mmCIF file with all atom_site columns, C-alpha atoms in Angstrom:
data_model
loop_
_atom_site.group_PDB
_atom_site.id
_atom_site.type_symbol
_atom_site.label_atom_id
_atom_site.label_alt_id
_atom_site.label_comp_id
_atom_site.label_asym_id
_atom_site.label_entity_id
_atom_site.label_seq_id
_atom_site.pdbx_PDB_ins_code
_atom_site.Cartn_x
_atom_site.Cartn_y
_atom_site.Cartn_z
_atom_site.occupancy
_atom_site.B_iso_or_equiv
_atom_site.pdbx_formal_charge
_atom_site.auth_seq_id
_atom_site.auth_comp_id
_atom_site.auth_asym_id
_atom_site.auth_atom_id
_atom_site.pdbx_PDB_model_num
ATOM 1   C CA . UNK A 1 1   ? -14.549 -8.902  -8.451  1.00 41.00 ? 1   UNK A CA 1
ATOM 2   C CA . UNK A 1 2   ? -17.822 -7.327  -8.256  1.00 44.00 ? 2   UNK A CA 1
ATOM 3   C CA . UNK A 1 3   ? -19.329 -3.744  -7.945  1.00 44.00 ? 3   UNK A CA 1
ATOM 4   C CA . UNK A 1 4   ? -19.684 -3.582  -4.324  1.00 45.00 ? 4   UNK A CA 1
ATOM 5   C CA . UNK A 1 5   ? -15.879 -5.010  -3.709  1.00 45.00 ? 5   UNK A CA 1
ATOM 6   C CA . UNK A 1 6   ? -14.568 -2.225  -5.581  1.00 47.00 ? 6   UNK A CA 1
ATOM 7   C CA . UNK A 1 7   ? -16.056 0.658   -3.785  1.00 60.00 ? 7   UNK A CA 1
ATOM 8   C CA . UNK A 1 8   ? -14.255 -0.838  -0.872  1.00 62.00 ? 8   UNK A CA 1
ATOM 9   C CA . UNK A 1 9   ? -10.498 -0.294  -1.718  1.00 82.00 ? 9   UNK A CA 1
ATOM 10  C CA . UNK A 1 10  ? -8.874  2.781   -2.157  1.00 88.00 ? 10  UNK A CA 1
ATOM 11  C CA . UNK A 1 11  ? -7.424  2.368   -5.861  1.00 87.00 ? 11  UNK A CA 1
ATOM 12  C CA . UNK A 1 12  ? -7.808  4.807   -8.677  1.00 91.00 ? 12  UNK A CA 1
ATOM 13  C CA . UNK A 1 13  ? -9.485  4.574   -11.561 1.00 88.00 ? 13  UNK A CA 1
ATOM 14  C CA . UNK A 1 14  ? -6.703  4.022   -13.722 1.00 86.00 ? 14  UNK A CA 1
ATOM 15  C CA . UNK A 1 15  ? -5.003  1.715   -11.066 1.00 87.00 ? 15  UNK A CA 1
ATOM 16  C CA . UNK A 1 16  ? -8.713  -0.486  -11.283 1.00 82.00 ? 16  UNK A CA 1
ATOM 17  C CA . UNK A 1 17  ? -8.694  -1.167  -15.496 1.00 86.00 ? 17  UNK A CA 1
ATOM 18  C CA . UNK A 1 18  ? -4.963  -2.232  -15.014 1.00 87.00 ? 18  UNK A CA 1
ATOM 19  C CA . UNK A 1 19  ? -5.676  -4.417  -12.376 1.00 84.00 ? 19  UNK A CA 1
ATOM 20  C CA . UNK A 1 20  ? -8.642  -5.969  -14.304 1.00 81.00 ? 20  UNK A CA 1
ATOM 21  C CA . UNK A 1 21  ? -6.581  -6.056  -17.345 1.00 85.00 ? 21  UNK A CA 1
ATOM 22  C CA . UNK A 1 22  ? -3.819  -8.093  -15.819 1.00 87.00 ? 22  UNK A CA 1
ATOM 23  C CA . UNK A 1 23  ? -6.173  -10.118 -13.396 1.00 82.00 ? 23  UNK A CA 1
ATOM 24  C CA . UNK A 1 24  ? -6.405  -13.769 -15.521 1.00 82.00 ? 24  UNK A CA 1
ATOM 25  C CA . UNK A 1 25  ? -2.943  -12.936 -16.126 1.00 90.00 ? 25  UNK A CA 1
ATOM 26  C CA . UNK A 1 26  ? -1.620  -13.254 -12.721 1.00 86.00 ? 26  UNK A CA 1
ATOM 27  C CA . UNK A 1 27  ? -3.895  -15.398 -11.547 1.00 86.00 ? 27  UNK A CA 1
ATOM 28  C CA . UNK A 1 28  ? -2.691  -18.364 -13.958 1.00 90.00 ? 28  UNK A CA 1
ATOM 29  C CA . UNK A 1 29  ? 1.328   -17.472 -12.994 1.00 94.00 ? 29  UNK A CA 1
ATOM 30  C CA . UNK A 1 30  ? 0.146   -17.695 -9.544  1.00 96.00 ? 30  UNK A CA 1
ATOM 31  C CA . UNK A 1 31  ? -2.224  -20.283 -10.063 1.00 96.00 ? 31  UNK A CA 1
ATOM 32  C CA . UNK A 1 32  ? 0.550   -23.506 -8.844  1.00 97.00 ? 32  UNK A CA 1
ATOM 33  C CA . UNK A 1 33  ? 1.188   -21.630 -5.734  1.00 97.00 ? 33  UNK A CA 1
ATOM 34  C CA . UNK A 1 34  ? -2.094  -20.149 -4.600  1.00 97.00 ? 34  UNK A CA 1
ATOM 35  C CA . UNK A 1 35  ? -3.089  -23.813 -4.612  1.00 97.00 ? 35  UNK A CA 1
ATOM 36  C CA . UNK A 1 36  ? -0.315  -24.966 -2.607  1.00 98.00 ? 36  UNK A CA 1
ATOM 37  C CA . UNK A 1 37  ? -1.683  -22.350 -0.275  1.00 98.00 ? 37  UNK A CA 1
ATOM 38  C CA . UNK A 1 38  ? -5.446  -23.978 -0.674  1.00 98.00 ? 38  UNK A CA 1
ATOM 39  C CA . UNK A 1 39  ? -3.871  -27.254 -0.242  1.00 98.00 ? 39  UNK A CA 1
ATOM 40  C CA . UNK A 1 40  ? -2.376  -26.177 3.975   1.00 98.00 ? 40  UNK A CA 1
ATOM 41  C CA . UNK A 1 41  ? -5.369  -24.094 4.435   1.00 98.00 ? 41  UNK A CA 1
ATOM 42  C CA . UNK A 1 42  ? -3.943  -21.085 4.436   1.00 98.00 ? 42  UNK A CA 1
ATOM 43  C CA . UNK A 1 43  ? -6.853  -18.774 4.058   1.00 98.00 ? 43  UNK A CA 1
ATOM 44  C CA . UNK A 1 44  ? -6.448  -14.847 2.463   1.00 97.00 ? 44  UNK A CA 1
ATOM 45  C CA . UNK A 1 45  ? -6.788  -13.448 5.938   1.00 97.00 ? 45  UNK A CA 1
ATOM 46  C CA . UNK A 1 46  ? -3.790  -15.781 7.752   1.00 98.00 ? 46  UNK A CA 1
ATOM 47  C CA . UNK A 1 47  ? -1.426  -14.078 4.497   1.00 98.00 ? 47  UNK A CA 1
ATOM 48  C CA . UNK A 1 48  ? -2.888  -10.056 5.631   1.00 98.00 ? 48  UNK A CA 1
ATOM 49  C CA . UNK A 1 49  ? -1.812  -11.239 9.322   1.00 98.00 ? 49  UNK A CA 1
ATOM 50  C CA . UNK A 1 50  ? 1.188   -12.907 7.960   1.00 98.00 ? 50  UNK A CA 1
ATOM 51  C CA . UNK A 1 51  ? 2.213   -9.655  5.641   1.00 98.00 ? 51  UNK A CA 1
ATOM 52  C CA . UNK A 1 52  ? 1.099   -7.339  9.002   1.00 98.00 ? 52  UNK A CA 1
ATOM 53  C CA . UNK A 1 53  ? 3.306   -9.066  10.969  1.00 98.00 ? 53  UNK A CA 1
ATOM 54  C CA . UNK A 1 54  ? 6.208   -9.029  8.607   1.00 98.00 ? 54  UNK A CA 1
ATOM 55  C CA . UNK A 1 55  ? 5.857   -5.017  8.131   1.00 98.00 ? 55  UNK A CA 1
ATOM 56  C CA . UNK A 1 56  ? 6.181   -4.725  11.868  1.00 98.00 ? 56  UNK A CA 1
ATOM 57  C CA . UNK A 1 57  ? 8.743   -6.369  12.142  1.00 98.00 ? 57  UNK A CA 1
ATOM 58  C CA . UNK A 1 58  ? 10.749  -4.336  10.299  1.00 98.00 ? 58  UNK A CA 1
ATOM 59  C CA . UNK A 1 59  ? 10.312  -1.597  12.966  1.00 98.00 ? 59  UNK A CA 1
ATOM 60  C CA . UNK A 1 60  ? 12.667  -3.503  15.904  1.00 98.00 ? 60  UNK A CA 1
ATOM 61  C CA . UNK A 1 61  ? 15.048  -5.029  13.349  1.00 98.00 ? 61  UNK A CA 1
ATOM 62  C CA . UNK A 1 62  ? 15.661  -2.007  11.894  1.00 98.00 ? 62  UNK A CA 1
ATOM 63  C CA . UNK A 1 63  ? 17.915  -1.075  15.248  1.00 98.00 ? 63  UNK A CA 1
ATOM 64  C CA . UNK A 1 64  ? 19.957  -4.575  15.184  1.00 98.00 ? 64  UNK A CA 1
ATOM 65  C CA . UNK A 1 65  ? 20.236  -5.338  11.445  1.00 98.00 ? 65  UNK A CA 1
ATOM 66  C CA . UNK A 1 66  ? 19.511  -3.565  8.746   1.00 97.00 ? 66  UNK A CA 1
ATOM 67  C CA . UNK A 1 67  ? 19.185  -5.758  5.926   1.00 97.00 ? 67  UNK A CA 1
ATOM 68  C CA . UNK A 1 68  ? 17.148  -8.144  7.851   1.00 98.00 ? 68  UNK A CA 1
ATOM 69  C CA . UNK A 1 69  ? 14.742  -5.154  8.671   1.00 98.00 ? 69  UNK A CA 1
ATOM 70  C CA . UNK A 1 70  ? 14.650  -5.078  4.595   1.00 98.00 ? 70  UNK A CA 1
ATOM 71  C CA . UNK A 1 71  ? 14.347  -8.819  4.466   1.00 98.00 ? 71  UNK A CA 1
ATOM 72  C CA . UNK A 1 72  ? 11.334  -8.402  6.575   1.00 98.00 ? 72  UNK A CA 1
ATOM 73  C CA . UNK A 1 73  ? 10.062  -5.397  4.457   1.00 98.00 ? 73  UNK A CA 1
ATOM 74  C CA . UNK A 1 74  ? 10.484  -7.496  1.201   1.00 98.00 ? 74  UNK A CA 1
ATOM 75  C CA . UNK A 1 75  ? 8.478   -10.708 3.154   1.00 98.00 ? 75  UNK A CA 1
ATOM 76  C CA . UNK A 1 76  ? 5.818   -8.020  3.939   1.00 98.00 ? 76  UNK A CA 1
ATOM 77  C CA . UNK A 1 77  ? 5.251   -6.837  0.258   1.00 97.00 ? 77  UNK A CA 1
ATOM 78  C CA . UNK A 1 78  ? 5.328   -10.502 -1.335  1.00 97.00 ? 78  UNK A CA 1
ATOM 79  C CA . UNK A 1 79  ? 2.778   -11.633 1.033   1.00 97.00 ? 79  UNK A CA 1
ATOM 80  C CA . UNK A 1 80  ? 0.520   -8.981  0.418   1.00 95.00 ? 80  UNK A CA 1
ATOM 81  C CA . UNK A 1 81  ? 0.303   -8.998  -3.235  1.00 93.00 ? 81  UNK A CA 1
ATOM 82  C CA . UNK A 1 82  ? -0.794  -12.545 -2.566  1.00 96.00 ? 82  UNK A CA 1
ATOM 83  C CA . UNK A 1 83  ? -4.143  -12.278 -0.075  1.00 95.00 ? 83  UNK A CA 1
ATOM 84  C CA . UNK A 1 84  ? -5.771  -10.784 -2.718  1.00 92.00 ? 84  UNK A CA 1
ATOM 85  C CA . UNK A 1 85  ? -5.158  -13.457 -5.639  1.00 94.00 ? 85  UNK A CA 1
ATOM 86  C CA . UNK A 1 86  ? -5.594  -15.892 -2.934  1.00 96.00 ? 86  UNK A CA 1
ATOM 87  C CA . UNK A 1 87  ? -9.428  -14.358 -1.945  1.00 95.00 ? 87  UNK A CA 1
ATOM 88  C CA . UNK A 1 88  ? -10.003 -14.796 -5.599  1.00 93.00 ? 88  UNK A CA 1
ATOM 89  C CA . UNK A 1 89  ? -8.939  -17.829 -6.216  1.00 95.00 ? 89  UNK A CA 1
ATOM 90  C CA . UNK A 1 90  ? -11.372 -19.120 -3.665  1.00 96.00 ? 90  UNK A CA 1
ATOM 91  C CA . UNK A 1 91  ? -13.794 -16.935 -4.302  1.00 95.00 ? 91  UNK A CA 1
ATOM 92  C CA . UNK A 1 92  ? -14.230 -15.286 -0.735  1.00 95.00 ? 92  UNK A CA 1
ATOM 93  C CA . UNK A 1 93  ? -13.162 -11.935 -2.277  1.00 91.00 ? 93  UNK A CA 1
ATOM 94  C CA . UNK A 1 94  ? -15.073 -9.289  0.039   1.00 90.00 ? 94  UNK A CA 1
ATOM 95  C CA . UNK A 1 95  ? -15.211 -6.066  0.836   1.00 89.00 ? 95  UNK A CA 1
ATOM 96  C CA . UNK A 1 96  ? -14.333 -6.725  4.190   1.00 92.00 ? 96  UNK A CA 1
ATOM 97  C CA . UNK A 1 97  ? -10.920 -8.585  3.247   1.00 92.00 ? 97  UNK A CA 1
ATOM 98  C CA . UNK A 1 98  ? -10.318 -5.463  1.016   1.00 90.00 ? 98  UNK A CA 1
ATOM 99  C CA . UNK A 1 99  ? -10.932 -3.211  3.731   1.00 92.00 ? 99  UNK A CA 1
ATOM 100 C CA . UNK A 1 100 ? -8.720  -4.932  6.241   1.00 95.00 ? 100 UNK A CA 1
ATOM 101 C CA . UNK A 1 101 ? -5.853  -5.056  3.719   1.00 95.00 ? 101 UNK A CA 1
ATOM 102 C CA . UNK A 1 102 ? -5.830  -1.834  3.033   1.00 94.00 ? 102 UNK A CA 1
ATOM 103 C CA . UNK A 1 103 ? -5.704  -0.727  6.741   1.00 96.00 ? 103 UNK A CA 1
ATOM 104 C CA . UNK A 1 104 ? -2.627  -3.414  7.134   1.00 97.00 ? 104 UNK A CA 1
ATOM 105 C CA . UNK A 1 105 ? -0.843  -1.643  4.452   1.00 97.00 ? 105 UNK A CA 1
ATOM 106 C CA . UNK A 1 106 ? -1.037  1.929   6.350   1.00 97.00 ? 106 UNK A CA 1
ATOM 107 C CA . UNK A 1 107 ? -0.537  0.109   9.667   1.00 98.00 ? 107 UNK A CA 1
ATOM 108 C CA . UNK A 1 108 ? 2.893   -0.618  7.808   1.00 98.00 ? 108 UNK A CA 1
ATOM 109 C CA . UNK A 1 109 ? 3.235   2.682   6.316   1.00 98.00 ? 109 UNK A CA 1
ATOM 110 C CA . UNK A 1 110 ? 3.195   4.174   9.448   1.00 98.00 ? 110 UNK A CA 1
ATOM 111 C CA . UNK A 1 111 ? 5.407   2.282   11.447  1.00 98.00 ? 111 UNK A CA 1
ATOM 112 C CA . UNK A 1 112 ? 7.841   2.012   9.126   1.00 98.00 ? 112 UNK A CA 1
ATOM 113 C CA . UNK A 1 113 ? 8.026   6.059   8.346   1.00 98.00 ? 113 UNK A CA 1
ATOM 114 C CA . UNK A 1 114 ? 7.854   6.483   12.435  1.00 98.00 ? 114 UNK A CA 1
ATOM 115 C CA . UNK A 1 115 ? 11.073  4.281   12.821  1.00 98.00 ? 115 UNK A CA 1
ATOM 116 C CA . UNK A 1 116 ? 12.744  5.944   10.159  1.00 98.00 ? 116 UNK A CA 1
ATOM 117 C CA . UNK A 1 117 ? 12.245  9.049   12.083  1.00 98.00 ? 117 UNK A CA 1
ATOM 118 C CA . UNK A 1 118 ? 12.971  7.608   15.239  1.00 98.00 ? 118 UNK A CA 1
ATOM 119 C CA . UNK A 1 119 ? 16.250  6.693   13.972  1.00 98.00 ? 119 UNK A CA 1
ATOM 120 C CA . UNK A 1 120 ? 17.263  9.791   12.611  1.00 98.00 ? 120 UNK A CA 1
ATOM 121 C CA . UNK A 1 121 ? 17.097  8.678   8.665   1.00 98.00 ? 121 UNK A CA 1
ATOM 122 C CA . UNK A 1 122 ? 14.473  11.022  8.019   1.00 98.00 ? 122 UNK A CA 1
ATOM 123 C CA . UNK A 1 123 ? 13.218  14.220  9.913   1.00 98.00 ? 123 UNK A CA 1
ATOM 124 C CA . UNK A 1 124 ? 10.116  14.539  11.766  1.00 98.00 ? 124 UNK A CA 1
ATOM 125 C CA . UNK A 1 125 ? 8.718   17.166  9.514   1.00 98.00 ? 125 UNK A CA 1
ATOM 126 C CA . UNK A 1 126 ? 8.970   15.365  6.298   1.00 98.00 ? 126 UNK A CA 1
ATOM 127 C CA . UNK A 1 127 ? 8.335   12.115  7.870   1.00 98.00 ? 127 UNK A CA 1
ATOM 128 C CA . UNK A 1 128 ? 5.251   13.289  9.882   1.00 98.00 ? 128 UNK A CA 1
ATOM 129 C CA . UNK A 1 129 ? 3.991   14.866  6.962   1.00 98.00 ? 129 UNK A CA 1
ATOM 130 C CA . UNK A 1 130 ? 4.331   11.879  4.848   1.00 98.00 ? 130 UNK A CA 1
ATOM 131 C CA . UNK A 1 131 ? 2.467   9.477   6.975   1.00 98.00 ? 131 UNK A CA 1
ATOM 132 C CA . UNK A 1 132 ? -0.823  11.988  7.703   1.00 98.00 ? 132 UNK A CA 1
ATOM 133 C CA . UNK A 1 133 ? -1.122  12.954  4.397   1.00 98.00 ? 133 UNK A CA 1
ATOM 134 C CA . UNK A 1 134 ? -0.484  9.410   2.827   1.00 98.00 ? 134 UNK A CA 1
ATOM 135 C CA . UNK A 1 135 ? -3.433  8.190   5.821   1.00 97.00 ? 135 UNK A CA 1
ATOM 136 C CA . UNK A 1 136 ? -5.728  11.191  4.355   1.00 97.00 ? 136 UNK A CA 1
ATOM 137 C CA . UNK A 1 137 ? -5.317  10.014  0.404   1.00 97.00 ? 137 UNK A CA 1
ATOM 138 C CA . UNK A 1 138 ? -5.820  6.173   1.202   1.00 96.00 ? 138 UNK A CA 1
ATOM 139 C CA . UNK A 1 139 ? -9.058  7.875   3.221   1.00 96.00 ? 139 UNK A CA 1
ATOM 140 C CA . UNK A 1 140 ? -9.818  9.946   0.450   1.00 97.00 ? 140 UNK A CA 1
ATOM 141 C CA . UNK A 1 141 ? -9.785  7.329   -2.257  1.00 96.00 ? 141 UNK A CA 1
ATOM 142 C CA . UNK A 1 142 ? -11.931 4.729   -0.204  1.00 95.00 ? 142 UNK A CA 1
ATOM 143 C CA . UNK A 1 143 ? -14.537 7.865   0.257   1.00 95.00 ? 143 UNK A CA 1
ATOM 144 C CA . UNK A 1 144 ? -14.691 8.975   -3.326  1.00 95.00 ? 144 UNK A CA 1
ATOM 145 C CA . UNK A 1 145 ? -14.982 4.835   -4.861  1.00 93.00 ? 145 UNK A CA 1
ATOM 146 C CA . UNK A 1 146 ? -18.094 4.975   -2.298  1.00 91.00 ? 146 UNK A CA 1
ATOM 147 C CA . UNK A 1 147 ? -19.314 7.977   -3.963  1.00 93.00 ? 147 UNK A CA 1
ATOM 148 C CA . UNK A 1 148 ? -18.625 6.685   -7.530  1.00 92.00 ? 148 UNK A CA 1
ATOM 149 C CA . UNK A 1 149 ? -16.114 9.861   -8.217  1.00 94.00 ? 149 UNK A CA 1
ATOM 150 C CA . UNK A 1 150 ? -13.172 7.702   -8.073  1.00 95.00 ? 150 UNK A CA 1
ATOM 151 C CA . UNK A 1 151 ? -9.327  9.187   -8.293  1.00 96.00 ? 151 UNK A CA 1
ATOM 152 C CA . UNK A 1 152 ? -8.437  9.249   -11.989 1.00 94.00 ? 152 UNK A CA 1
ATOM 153 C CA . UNK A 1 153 ? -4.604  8.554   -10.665 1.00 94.00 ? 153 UNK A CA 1
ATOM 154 C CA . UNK A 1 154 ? -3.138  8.114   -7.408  1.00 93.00 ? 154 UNK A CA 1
ATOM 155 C CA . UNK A 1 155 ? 0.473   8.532   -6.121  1.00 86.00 ? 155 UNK A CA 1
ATOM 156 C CA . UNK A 1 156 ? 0.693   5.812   -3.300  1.00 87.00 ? 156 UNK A CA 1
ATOM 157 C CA . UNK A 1 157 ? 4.207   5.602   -3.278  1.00 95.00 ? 157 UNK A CA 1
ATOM 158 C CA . UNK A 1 158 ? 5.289   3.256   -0.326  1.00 97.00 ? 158 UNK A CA 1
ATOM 159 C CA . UNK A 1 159 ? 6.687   0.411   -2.403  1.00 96.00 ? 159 UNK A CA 1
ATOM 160 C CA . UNK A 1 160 ? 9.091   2.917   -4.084  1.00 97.00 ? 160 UNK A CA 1
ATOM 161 C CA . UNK A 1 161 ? 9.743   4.615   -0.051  1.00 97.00 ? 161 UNK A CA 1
ATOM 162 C CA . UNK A 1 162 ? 10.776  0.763   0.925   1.00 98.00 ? 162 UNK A CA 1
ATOM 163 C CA . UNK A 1 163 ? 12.932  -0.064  -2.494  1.00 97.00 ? 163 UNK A CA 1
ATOM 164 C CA . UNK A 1 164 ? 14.706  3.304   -1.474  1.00 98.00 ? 164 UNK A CA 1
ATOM 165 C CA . UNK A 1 165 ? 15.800  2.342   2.061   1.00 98.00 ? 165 UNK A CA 1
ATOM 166 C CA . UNK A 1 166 ? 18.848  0.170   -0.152  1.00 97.00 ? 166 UNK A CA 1
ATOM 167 C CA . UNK A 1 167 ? 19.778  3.455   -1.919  1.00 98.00 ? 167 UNK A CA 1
ATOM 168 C CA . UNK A 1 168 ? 19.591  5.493   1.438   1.00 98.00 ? 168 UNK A CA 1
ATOM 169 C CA . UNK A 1 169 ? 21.602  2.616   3.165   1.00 96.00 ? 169 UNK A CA 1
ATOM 170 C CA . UNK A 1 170 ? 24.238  1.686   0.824   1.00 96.00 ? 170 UNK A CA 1
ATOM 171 C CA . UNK A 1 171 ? 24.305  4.356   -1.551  1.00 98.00 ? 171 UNK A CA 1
ATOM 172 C CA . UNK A 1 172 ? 23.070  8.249   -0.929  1.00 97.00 ? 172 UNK A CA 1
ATOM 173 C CA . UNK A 1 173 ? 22.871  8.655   2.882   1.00 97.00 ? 173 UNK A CA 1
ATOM 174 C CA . UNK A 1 174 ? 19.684  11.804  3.209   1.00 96.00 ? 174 UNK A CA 1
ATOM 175 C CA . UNK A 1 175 ? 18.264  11.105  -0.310  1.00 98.00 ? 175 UNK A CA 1
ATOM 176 C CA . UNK A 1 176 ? 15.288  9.062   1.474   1.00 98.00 ? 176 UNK A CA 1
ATOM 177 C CA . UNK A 1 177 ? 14.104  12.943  3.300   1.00 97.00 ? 177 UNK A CA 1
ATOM 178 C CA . UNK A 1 178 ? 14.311  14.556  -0.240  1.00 97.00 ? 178 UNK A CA 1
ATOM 179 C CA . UNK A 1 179 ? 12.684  11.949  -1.657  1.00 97.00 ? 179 UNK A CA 1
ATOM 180 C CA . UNK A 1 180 ? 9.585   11.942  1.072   1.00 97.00 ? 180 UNK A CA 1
ATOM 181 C CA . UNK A 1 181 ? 9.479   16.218  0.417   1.00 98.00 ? 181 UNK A CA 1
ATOM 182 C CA . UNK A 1 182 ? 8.867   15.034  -3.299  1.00 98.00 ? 182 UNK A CA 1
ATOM 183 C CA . UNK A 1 183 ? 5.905   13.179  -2.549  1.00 98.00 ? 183 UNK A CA 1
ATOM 184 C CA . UNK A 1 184 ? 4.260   14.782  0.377   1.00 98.00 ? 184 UNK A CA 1
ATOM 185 C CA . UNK A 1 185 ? 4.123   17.863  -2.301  1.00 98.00 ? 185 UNK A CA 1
ATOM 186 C CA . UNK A 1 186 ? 2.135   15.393  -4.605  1.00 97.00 ? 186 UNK A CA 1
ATOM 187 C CA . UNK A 1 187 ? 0.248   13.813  -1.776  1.00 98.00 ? 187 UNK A CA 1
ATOM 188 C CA . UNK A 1 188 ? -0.665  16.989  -0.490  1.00 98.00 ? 188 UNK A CA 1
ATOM 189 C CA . UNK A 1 189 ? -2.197  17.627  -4.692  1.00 98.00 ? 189 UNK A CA 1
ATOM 190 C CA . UNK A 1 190 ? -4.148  14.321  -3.765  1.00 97.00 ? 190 UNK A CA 1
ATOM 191 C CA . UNK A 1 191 ? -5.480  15.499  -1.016  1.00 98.00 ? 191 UNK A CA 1
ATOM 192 C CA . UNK A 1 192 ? -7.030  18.997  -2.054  1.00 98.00 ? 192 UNK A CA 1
ATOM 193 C CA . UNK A 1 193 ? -8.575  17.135  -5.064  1.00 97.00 ? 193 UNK A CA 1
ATOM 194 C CA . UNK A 1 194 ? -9.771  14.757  -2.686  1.00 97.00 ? 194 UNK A CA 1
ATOM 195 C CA . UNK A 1 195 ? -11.289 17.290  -0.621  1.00 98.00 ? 195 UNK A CA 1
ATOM 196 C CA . UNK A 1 196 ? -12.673 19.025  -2.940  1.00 97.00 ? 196 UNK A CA 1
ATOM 197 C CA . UNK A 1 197 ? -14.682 16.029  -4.539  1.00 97.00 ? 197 UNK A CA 1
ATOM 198 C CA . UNK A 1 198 ? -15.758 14.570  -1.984  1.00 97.00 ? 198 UNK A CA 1
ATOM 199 C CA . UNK A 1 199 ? -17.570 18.009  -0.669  1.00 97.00 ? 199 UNK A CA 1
ATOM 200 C CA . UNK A 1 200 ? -19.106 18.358  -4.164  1.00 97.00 ? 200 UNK A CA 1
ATOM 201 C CA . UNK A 1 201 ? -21.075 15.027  -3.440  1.00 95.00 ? 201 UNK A CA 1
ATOM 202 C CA . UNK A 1 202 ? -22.119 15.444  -0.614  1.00 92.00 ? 202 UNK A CA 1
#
């Protein structure tokens, strides 16, 4: 991964050495199937489609079936902790392909927070809030890695949002709302930082 790929994503600092640390890891337990992938031409951008697609999906199944709206959700996070070991691997890592997966993941983010509202599992306020100021750090973070004043940490916590949906389902009906207050009130942290870095640079 080179200099100019990095200033492309929207990762923190501290999120960057761990990735970088763990990189040759994952890449050899990954290494049988990313060439099975190589092998049927699948190509890093057909598994960002394929991990879009699979995101989206949640949004209608979520109103007929519930687990297979988490099925879908689970399909959508494997595949995209793949496109990037898979640009790698081939070495057609750009910052392009990090750009567009990024923007894939908040396509996501957003559908799947405005379903949960429109479905009455969380409210509009906490919800709403939740998916402007998660679109404002992702911004932010992308901004500042341009500028070289990267984000130390980052909460990003979408992965932890979509694990929760089996708690909120099977478990503690409303803890999903609390749980979004709880990080839009760190977001929010993230985003006066943000703000306040990025007009010291420029």
């Amino acid at each position: 991964m080179t200099t100019d790929e990095l200033k492309a994503d929207c990762y923190s600092a501290g999120e960057r050495d761990w990735m970088l640390a763990t990189q040759r890891w994952r890449e050899q337990a990954l290494a049988p199937l990313l060439r099975s992938l190589v092998r049927v031409q699948v190509t890093p951008n057909d598994l960002t489609l394929l991990s879009l697609l699979a995101g989206l999906a949640f949004c209608p199944l979520w109103l007929v079936s519930r687990p297979a709206a988490m099925v879908a959700l689970l399909v959508h996070v494997l595949l995209d902790g793949l496109d990037g070991p898979l640009a790698r691997f081939t070495n057609v890592a750009s910052r392009r392909g990090s750009f567009t997966d990024s923007m894939a993941d908040q396509i996501v983010v957003t559908g799947v927070t405005i379903t949960l509202m429109a479905t009455g599992v969380v409210g509009i306020v906490p919800g709403g809030a939740y998916v402007f100021l998660y679109t404002l750090v992702v911004a932010f973070a992308m901004i500042r890695n341009a500028l070289a004043v990267p984000y130390s940490w980052l909460v990003r916590p979408r992965f932890i949002m979509y694990g929760w949906l089996l708690v909120e389902t099977y478990a503690w009906p409303g803890s999903l709302e609390w749980l979004l207050w709880t990080f839009n009130v760190l977001l929010a942290w993230k985003v006066l930082t943000g703000f306040r870095k990025i007009r010291s640079k420029i």
